[in-house]
PDB file of C-alpha atoms in Angstrom:
ATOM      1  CA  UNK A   1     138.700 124.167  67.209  1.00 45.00           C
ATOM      2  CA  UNK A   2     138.479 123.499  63.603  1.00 46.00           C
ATOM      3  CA  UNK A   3     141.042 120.718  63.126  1.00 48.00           C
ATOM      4  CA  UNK A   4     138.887 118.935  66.149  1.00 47.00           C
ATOM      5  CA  UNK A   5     135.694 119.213  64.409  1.00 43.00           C
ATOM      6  CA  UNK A   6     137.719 117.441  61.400  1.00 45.00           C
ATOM      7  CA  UNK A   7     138.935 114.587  63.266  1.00 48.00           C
ATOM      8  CA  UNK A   8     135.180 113.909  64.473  1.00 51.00           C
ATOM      9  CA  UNK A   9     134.761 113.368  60.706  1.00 54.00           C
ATOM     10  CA  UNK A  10     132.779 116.980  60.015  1.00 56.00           C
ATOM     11  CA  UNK A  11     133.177 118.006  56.021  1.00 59.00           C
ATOM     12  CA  UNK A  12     134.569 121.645  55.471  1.00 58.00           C
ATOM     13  CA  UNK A  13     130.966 121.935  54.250  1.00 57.00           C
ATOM     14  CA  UNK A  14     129.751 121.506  58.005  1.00 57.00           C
ATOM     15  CA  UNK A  15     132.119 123.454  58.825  1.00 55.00           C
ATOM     16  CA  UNK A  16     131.267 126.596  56.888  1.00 54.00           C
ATOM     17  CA  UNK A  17     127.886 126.322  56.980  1.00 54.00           C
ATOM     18  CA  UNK A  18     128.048 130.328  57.790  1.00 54.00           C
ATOM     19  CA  UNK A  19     126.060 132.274  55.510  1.00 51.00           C
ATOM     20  CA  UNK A  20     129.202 134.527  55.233  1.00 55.00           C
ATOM     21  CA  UNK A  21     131.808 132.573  54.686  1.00 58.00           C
ATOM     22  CA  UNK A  22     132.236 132.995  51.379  1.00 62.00           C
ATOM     23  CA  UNK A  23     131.856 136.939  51.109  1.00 64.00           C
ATOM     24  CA  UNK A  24     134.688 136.855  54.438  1.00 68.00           C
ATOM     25  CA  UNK A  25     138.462 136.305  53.883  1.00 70.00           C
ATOM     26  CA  UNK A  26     137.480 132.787  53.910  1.00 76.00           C
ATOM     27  CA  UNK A  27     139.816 131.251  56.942  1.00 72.00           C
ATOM     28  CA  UNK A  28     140.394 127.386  56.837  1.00 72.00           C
ATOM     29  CA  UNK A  29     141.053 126.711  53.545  1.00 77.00           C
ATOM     30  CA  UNK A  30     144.867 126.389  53.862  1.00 77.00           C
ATOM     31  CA  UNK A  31     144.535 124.177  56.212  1.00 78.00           C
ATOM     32  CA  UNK A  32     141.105 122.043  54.468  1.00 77.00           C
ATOM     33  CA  UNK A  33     143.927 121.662  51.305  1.00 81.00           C
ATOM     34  CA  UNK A  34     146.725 120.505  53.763  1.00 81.00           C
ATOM     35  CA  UNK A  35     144.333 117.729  55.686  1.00 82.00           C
ATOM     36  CA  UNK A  36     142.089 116.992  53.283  1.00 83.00           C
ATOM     37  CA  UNK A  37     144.640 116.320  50.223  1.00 83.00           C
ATOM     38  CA  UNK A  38     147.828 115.060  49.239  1.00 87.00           C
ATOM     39  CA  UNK A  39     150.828 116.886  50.251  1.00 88.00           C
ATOM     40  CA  UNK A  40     151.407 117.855  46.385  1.00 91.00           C
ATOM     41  CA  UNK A  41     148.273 118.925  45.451  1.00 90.00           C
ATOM     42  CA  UNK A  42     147.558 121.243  48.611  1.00 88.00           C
ATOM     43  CA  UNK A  43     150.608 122.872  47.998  1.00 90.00           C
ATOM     44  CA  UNK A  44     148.804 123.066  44.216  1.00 92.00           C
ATOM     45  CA  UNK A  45     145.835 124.852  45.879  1.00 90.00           C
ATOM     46  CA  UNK A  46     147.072 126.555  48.495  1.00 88.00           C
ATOM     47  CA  UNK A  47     148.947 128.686  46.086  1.00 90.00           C
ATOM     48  CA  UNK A  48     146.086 129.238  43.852  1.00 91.00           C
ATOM     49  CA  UNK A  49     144.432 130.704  46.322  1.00 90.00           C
ATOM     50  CA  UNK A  50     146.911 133.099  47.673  1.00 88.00           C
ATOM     51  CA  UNK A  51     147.052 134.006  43.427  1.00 91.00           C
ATOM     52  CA  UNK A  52     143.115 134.415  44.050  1.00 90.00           C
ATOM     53  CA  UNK A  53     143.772 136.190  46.878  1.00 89.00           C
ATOM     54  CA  UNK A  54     146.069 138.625  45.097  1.00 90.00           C
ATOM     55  CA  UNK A  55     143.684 139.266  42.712  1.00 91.00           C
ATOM     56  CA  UNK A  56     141.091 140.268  44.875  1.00 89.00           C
ATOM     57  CA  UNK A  57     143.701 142.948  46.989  1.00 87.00           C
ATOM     58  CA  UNK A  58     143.232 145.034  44.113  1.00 87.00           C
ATOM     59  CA  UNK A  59     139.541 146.304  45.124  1.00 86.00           C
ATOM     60  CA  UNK A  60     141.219 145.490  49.026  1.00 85.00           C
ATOM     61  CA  UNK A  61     139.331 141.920  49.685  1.00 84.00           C
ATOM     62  CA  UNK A  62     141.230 138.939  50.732  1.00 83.00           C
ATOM     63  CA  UNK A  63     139.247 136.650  49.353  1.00 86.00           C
ATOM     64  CA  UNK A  64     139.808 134.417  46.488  1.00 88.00           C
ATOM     65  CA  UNK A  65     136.244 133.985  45.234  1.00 89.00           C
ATOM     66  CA  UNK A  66     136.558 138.114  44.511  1.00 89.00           C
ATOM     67  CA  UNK A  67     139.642 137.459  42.879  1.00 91.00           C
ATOM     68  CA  UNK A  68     137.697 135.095  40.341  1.00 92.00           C
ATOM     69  CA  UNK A  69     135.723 137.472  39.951  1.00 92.00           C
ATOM     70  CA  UNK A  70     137.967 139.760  39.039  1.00 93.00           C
ATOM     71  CA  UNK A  71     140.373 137.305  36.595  1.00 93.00           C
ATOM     72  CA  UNK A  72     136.351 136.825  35.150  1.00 95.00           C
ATOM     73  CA  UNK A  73     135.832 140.463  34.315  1.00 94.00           C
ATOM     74  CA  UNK A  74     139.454 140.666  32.838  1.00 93.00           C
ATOM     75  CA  UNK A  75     139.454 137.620  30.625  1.00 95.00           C
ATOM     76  CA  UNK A  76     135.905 139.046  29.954  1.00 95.00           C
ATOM     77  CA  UNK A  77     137.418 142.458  28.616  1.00 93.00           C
ATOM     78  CA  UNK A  78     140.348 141.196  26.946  1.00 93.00           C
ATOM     79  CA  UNK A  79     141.795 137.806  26.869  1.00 95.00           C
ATOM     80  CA  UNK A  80     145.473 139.172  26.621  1.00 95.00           C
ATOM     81  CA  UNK A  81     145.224 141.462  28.878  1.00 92.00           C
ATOM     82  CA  UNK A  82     144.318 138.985  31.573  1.00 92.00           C
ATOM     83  CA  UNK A  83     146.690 136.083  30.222  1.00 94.00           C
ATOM     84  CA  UNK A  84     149.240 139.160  31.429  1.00 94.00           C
ATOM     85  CA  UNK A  85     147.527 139.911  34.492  1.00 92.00           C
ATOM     86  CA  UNK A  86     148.114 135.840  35.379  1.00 93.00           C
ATOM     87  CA  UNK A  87     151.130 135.851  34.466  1.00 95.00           C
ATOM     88  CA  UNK A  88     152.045 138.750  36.386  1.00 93.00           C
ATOM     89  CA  UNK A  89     150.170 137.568  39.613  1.00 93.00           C
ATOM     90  CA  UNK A  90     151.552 133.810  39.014  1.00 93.00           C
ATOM     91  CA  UNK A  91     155.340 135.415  39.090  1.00 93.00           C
ATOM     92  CA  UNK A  92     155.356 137.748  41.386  1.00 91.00           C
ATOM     93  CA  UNK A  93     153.778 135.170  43.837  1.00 89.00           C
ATOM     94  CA  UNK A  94     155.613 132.830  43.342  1.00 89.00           C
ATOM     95  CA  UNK A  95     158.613 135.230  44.076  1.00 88.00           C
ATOM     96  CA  UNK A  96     157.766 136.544  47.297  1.00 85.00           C
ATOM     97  CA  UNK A  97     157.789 133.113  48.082  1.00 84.00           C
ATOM     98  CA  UNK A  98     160.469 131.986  46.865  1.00 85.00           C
ATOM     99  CA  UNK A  99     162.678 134.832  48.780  1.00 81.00           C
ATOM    100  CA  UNK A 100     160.159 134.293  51.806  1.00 71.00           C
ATOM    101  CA  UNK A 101     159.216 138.327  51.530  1.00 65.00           C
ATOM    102  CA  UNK A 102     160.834 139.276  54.637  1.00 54.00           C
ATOM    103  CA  UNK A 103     160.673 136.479  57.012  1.00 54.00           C
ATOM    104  CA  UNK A 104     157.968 135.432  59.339  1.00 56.00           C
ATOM    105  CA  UNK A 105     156.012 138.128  59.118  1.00 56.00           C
ATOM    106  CA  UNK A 106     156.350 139.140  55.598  1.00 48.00           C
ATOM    107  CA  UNK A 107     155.147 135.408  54.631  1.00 54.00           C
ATOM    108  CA  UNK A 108     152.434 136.044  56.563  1.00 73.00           C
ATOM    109  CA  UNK A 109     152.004 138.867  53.667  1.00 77.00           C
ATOM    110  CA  UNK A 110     152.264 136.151  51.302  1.00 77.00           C
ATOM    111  CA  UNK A 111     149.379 134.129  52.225  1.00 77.00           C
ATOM    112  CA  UNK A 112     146.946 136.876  52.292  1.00 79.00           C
ATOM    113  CA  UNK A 113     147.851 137.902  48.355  1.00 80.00           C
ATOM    114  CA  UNK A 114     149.762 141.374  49.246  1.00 81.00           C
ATOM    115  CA  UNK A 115     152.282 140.513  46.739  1.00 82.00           C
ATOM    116  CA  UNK A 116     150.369 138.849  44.442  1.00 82.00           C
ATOM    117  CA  UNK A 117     148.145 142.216  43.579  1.00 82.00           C
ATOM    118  CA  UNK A 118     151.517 144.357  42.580  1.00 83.00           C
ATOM    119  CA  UNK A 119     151.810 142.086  39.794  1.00 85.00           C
ATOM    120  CA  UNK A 120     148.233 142.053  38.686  1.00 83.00           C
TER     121      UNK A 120
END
C-alpha cells in the first residue's frame, strides 16, 4: 500500500503524517532509503539505522530515533565510552550481517538491531 502511494508521487512525509510514527518502530524507512536514493547510499542508511536500532534494544525499543537518544546520553557522559559503544554496535552489526545471523529468519533479527545491542 505504501510503495503505491509513492508511485502517485506522495513524500514519506505524507506518508507518515501519523502523530506516532516516530515514537513506533518506525516501518518504511528501509524501503523510503531503497526508492528514494541511490543504491549506495541506502545501503549507507539502511545500516545506520539498524545501528540506531541496536542502540535503542538496549531499553527494548526498535526504534532508531531512541537509539540517538541513547548514543546522545552516552557521548553526553563520556566521549570514550560511547566512541566504544559505536564501535562495538558498528562491528557486531556489521557481523551478523556479514554471516547472515542464521538465515532468513535470523536476518530478519538483523534489521530490527537484535545484534547490534550485544555489542553496545
Amino acid at each position: 500500500e505504501m510503495a503505491s502511494a509513492y508511485r502517485r508521487g506522495r513524500s514519506f512525509a505524507q506518508e507518515t503524517r501519523s502523530a506516532t510514527w516516530p515514537f513506533a518502530d518506525m516501518e518504511g524507512t528501509h524501503g523510503f532509503f531503497e526508492r528514494r536514493t541511490h543504491p549506495v547510499v541506502a545501503r549507507v542508511f539502511i545500516y545506520l539505522d539498524e545501528v540506531c536500532r541496536g542502540a535503542g534494544e538496549v531499553v527494548f525499543m526498535n526504534n532508531p530515533v531512541s537509539g540517538l537518544v541513547i548514543l546522545a546520553a552516552l557521548f553526553t557522559f563520556d566521549r570514550r565510552c560511547a566512541l566504544h559503544g559505536l564501535l562495538g554496535l558498528l562491528v557486531s552489526t556489521g557481523t551478523a550481517k556479514m554471516l547472515r545471523a542464521g538465515g532468513h529468519k535470523g536476518y530478519d533479527a538483523v534489521i530490527m538491531g537484535l545484534f547490534g545491542f550485544n555489542g553496545l
